[in-house]
Coordinates of N, CA, C and O in Angstrom, one line a residue:
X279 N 30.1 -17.9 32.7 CA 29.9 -19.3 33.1 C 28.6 -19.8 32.4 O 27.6 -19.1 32.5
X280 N 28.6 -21.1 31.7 CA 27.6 -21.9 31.4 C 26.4 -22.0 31.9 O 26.6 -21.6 33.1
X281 N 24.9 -22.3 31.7 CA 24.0 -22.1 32.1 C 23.8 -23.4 32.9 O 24.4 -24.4 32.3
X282 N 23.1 -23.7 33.9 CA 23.2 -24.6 34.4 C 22.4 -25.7 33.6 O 21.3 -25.2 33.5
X283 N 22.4 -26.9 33.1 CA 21.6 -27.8 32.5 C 20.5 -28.6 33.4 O 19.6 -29.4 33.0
X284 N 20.8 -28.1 34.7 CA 19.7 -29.2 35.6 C 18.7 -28.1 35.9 O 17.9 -28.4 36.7
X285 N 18.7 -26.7 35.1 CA 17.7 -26.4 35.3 C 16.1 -26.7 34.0 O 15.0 -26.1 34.0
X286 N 16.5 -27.9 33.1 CA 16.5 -28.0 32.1 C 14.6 -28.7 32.9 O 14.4 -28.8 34.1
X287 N 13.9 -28.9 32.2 CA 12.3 -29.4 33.1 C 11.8 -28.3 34.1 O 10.7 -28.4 34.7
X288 N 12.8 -27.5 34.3 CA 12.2 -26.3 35.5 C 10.5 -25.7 34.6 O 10.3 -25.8 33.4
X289 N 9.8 -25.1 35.4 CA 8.5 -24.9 35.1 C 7.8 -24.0 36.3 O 7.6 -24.4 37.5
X290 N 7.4 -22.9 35.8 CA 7.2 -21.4 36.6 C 5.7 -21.9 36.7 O 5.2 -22.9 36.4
X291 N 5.2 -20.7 37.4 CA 3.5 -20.3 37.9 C 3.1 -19.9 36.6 O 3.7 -19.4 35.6
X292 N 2.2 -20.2 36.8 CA 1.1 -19.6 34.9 C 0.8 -18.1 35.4 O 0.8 -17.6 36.5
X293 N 0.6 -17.6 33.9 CA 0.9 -16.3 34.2 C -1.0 -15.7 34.7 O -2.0 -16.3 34.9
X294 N -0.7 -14.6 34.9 CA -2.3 -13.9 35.3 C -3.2 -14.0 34.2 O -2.8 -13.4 33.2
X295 N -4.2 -14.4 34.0 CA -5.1 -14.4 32.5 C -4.8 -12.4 32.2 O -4.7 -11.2 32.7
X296 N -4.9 -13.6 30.5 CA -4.8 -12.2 29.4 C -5.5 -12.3 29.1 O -5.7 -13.5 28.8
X297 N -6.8 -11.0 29.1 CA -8.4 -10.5 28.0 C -8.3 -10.3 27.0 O -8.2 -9.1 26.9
X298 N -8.1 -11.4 25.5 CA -7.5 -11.1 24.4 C -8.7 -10.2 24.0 O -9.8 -10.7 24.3
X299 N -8.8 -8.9 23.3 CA -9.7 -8.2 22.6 C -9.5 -7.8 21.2 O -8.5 -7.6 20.6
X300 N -11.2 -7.7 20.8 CA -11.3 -7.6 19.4 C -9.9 -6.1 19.1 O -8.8 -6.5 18.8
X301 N -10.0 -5.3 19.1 CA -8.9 -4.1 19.1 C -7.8 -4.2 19.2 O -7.1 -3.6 18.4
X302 N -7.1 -5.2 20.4 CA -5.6 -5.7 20.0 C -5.4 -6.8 19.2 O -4.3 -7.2 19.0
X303 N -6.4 -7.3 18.8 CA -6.3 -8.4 17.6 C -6.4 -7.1 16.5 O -6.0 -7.5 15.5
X304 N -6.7 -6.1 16.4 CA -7.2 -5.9 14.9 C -5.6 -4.7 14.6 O -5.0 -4.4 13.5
X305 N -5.2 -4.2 16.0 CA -3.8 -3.7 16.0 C -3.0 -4.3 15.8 O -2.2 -3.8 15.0
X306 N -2.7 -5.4 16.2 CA -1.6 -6.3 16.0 C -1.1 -7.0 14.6 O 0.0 -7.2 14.2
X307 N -2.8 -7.2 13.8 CA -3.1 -7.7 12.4 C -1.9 -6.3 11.5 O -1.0 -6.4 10.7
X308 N -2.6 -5.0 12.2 CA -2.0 -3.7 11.4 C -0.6 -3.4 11.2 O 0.0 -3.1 10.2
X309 N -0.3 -3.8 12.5 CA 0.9 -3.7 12.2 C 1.7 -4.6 11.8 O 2.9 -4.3 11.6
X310 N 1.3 -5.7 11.5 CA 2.0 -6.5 10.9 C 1.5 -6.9 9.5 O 1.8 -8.0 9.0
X311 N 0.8 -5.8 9.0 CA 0.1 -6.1 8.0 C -0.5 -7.1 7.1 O -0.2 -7.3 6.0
X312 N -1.4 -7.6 7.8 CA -2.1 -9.2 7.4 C -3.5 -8.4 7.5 O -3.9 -7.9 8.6
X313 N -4.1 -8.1 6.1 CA -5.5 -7.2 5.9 C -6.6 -8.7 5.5 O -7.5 -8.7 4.7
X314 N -6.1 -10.1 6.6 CA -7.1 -11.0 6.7 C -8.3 -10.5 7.3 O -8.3 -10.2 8.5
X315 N -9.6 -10.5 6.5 CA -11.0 -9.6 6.8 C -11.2 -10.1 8.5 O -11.4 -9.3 9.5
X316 N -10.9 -12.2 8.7 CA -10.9 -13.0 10.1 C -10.9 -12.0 11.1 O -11.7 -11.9 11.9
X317 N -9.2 -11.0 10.9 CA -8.8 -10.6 12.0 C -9.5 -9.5 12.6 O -9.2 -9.0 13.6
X318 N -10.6 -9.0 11.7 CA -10.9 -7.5 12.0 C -12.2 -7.2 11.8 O -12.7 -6.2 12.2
X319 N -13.0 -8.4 11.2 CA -14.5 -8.4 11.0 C -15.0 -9.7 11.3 O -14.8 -10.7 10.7
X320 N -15.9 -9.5 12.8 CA -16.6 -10.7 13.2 C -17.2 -11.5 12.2 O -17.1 -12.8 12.3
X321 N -18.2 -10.8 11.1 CA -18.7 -11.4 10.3 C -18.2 -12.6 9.3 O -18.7 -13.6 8.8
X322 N -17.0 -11.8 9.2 CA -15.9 -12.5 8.5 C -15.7 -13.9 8.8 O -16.0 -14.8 8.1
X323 N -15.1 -13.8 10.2 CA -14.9 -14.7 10.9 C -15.5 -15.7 11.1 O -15.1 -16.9 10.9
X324 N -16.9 -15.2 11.6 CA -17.9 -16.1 11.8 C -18.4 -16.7 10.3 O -19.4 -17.4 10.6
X325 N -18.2 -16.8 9.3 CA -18.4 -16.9 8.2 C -17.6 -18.2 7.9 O -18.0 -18.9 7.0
X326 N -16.4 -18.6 8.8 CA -15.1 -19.5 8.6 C -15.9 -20.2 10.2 O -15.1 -21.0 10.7
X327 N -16.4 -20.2 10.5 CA -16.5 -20.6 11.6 C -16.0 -20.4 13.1 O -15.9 -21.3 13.9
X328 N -15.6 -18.8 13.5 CA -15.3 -19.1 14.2 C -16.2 -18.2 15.0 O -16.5 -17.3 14.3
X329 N -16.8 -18.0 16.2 CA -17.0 -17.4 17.2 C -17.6 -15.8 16.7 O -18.6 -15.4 16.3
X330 N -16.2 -15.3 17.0 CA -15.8 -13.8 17.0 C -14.6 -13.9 16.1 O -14.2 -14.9 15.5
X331 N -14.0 -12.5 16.2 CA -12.7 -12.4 15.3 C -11.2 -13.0 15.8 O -10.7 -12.8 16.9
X332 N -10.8 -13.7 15.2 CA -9.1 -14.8 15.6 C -8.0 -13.7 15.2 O -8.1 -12.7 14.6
X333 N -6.9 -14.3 15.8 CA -5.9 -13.4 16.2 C -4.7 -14.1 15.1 O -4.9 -15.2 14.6
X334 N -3.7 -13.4 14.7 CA -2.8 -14.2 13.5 C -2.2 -14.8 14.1 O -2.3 -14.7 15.3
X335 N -1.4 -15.7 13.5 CA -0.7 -17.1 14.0 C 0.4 -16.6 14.9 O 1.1 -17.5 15.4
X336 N 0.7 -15.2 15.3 CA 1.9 -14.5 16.1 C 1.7 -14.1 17.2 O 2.6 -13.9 18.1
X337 N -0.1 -13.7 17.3 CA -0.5 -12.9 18.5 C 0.7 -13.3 19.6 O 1.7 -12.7 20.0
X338 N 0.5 -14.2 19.9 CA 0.8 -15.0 21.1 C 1.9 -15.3 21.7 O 2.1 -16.0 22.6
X339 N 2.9 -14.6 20.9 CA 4.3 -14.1 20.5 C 4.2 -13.1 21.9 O 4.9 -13.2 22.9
X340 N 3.1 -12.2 21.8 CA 3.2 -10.9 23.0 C 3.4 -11.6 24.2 O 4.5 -11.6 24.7
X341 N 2.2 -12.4 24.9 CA 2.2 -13.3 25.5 C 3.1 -14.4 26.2 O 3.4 -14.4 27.4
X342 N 3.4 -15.2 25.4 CA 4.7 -16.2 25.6 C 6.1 -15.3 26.0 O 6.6 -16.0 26.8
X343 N 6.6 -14.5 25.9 CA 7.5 -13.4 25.9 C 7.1 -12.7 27.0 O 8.2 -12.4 27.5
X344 N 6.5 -12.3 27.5 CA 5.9 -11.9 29.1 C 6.2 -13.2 30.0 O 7.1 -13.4 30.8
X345 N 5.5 -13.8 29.9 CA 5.4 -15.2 30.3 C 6.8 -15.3 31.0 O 7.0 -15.4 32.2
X346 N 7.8 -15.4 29.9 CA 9.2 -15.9 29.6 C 9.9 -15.2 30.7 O 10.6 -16.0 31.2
X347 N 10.0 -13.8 31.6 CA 9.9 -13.3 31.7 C 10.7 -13.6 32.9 O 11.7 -13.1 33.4
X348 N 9.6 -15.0 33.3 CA 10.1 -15.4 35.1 C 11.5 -15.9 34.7 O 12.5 -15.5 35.3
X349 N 11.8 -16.8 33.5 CA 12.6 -17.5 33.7 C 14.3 -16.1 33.5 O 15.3 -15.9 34.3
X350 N 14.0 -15.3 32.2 CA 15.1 -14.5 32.4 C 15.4 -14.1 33.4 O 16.6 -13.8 33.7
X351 N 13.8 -13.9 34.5 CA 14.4 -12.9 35.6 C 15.0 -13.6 36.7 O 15.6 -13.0 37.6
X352 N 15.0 -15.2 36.6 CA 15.3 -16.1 37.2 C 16.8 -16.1 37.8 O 17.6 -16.6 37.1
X353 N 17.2 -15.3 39.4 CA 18.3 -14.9 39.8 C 19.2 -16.6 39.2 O 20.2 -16.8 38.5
X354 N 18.1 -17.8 40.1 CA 19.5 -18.7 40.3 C 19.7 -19.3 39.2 O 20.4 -20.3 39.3
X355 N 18.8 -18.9 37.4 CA 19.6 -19.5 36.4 C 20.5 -18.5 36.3 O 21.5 -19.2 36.2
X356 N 20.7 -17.6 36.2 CA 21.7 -16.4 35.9 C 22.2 -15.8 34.2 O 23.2 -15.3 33.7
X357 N 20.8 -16.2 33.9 CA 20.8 -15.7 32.2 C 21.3 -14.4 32.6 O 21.0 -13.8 33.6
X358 N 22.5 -13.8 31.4 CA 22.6 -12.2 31.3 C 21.8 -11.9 30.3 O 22.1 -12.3 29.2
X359 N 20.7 -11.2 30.6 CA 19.9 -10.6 29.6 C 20.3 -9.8 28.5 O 19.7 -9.7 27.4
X360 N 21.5 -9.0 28.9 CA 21.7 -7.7 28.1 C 22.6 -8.5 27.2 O 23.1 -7.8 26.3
X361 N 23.0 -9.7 27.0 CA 23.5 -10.6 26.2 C 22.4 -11.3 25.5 O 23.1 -12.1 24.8
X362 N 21.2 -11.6 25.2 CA 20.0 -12.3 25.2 C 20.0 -11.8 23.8 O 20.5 -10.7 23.6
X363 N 19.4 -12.7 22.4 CA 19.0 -12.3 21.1 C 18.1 -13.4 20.9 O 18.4 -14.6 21.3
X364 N 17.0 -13.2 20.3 CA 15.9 -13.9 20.0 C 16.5 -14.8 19.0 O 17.2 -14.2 18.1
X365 N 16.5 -16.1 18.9 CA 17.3 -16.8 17.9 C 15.9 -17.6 17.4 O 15.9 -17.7 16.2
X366 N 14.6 -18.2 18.1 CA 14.1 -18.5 16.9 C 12.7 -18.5 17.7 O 12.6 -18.4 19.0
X367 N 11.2 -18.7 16.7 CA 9.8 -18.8 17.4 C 9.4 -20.0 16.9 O 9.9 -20.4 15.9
X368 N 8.5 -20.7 17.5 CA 7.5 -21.6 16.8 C 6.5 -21.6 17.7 O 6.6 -21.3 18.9
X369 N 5.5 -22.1 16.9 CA 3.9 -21.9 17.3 C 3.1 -23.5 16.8 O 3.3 -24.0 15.7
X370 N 2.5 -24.0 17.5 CA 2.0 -25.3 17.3 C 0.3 -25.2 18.0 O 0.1 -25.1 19.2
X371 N -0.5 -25.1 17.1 CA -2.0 -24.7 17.7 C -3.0 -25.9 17.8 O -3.2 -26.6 16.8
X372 N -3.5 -25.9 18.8 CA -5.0 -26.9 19.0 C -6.1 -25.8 18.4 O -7.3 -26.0 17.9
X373 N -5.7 -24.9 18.5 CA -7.1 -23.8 18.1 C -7.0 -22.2 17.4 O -5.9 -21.9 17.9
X374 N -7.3 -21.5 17.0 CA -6.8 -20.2 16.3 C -7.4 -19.4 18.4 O -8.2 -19.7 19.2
X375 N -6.5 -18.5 18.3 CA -6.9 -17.5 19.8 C -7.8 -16.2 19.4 O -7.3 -15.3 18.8
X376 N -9.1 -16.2 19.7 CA -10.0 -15.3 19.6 C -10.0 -14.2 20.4 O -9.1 -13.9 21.2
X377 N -11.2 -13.5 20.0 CA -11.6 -12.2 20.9 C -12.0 -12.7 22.1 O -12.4 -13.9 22.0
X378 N -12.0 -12.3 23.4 CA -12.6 -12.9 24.6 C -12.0 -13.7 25.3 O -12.0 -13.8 26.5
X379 N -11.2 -14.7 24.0 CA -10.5 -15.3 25.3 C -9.8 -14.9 26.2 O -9.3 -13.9 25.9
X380 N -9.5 -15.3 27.6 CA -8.9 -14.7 29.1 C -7.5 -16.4 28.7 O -7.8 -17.6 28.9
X381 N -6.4 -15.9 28.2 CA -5.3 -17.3 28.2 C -3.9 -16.9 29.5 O -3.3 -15.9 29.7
X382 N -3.9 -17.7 30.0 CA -2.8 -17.9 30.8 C -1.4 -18.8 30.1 O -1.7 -19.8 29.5
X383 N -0.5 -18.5 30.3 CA 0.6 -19.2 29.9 C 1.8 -20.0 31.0 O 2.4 -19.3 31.8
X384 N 1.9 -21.2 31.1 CA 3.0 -21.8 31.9 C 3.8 -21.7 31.2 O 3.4 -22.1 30.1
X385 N 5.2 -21.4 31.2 CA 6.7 -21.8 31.0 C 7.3 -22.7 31.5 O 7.2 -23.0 32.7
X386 N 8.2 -23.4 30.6 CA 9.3 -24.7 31.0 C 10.3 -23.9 30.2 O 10.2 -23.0 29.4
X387 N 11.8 -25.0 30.9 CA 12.8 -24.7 30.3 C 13.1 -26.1 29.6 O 13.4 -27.0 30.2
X388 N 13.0 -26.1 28.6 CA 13.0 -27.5 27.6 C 14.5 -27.8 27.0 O 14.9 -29.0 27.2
X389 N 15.3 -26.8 26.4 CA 16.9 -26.9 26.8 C 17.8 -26.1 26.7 O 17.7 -24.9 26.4
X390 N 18.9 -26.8 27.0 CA 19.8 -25.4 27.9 C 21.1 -25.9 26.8 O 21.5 -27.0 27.1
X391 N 21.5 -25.4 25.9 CA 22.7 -26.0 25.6 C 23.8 -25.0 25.5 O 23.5 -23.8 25.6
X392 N 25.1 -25.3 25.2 CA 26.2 -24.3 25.1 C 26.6 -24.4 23.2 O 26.6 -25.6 22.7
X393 N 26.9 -23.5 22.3 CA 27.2 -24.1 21.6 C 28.4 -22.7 21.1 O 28.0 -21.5 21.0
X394 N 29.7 -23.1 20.7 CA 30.3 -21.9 20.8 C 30.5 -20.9 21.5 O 30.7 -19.8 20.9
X395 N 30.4 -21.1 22.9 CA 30.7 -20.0 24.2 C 29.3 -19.4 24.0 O 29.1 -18.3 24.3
X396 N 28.2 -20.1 23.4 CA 27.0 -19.1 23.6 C 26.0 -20.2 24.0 O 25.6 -21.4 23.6
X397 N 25.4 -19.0 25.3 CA 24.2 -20.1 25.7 C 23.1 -20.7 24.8 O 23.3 -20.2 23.7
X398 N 22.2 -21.3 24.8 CA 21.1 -21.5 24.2 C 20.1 -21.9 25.1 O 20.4 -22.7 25.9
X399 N 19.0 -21.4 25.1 CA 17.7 -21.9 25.9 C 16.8 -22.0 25.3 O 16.5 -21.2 24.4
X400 N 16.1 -22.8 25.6 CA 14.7 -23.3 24.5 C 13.2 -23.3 26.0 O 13.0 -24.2 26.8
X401 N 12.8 -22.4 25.8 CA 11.4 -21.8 26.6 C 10.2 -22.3 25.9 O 10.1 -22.0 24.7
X402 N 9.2 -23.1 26.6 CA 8.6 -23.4 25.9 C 7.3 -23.1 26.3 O 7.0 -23.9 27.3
X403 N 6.4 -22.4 26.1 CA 4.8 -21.6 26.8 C 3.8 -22.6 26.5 O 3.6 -23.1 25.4
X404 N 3.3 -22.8 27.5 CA 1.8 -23.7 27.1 C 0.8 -22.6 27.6 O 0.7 -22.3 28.8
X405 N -0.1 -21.9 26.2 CA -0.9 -21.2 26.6 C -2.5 -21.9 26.3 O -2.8 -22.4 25.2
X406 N -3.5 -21.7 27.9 CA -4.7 -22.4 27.6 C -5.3 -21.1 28.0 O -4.7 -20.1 28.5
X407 N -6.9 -21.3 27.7 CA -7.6 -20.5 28.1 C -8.6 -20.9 29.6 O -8.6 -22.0 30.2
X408 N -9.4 -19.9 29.9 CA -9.9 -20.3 31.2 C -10.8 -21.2 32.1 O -11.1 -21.2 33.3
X409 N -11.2 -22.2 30.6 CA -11.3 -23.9 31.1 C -10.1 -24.6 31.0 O -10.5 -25.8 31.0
X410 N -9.2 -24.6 31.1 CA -7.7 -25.0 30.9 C -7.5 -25.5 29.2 O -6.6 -26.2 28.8
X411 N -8.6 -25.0 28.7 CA -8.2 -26.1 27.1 C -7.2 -25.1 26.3 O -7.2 -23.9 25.9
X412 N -6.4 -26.1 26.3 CA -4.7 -26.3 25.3 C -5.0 -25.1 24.2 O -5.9 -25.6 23.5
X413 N -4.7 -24.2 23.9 CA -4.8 -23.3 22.8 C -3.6 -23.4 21.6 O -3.8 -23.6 20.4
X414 N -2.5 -23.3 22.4 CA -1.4 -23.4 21.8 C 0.1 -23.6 22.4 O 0.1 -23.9 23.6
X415 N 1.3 -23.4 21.9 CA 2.1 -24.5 22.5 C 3.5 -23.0 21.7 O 3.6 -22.7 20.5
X416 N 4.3 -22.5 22.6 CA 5.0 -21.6 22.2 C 6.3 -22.1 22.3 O 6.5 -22.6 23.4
X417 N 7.3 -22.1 21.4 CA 8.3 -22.7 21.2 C 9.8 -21.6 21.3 O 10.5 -21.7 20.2
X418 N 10.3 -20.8 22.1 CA 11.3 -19.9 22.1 C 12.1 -20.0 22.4 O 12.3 -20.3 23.6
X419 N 13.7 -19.7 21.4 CA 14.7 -20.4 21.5 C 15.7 -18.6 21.7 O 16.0 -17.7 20.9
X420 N 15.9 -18.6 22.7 CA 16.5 -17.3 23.0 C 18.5 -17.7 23.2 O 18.9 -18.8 23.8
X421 N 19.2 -16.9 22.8 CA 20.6 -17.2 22.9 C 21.7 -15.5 23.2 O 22.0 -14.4 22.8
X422 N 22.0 -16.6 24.6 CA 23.2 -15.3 25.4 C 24.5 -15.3 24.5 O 25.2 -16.3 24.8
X423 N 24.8 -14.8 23.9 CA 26.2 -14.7 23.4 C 27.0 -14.4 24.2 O 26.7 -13.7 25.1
X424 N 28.0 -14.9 24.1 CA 29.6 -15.5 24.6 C 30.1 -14.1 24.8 O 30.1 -13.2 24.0
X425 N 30.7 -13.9 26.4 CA 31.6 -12.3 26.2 C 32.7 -12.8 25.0 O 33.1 -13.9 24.6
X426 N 32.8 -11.2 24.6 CA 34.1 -11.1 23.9 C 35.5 -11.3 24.4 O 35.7 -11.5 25.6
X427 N 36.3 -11.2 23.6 CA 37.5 -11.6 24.0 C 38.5 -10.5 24.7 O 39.7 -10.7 25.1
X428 N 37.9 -9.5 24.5 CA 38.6 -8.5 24.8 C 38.4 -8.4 26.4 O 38.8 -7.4 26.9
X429 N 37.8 -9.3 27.3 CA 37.3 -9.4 28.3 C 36.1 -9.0 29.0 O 35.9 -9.2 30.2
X430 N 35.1 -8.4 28.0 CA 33.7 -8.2 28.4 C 33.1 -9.2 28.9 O 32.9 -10.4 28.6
X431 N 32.8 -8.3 30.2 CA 31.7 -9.4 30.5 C 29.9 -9.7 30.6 O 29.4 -10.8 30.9

């Protein structure tokens, strides 16, 4: 069955503040291999202007995806998860996300479409930090594929 479209403006509890730290910024840089000095040497950083050391344009990827979390587990939209594939990310920033900051994330459901027996949902995270100022803006486009025809459900 179709996802419901009137759940489309729905919008959860912000999540518990995250303590972003210098160490999971400088793991995260590793494994994704971005050897930007920003991410791993304050001095660096501070040199660009910023504070302390900034997180890559993905951190927040971990984040928004937690966040998201309420809405999959959301009985009365009735997403099947085990059908769920990440179909796309975007990131829209007021600010690079540092060491120290404590960010919370709200979720909306921005849209719901069907396209080929497959759902689409578009999640959209607004993560601020602990003066409420706007950090960034997460854009996640997750898609339930259609049972098969063989009658999976």
């Amino acid at each position: 069955m179709p996802l419901d479209p009137s759940f489309i403006g729905r919008t959860y509890p912000p999540t518990e503040p995250y303590e972003v730290g210098r160490e999971k910024i400088r793991e995260f840089a590793a494994a994704i291999g971005d050897a930007n000095p920003a991410y791993t040497d304050a001095e660096a950083a501070k040199a660009l202007g910023h504070p302390d050391v900034i997180a890559p344009p993905t951190f927040p990827f971990m984040l928004s995806f937690r966040a998201a979390a309420q809405v999959v587990n959301d009985p009365e939209l009735g997403l099947d998860y085990s059908r769920v594939v990440h179909g796309d990310q975007k990131f829209a920033y007021t600010r690079p996300v540092r060491a120290g900051d404590r960010l919370s994330v709200t979720v909306s459901i921005d849209a719901i479409k069907s396209l080929a027996g497959n759902d689409v949902l578009t999640v959209r995270g607004e993560v601020g930090d602990a003066s409420g100022e706007h950090v960034v803006t997460s854009i996640m486009t997750l898609v339930a594929r259609a049972a098969d025809e063989a009658g999976e459900e």
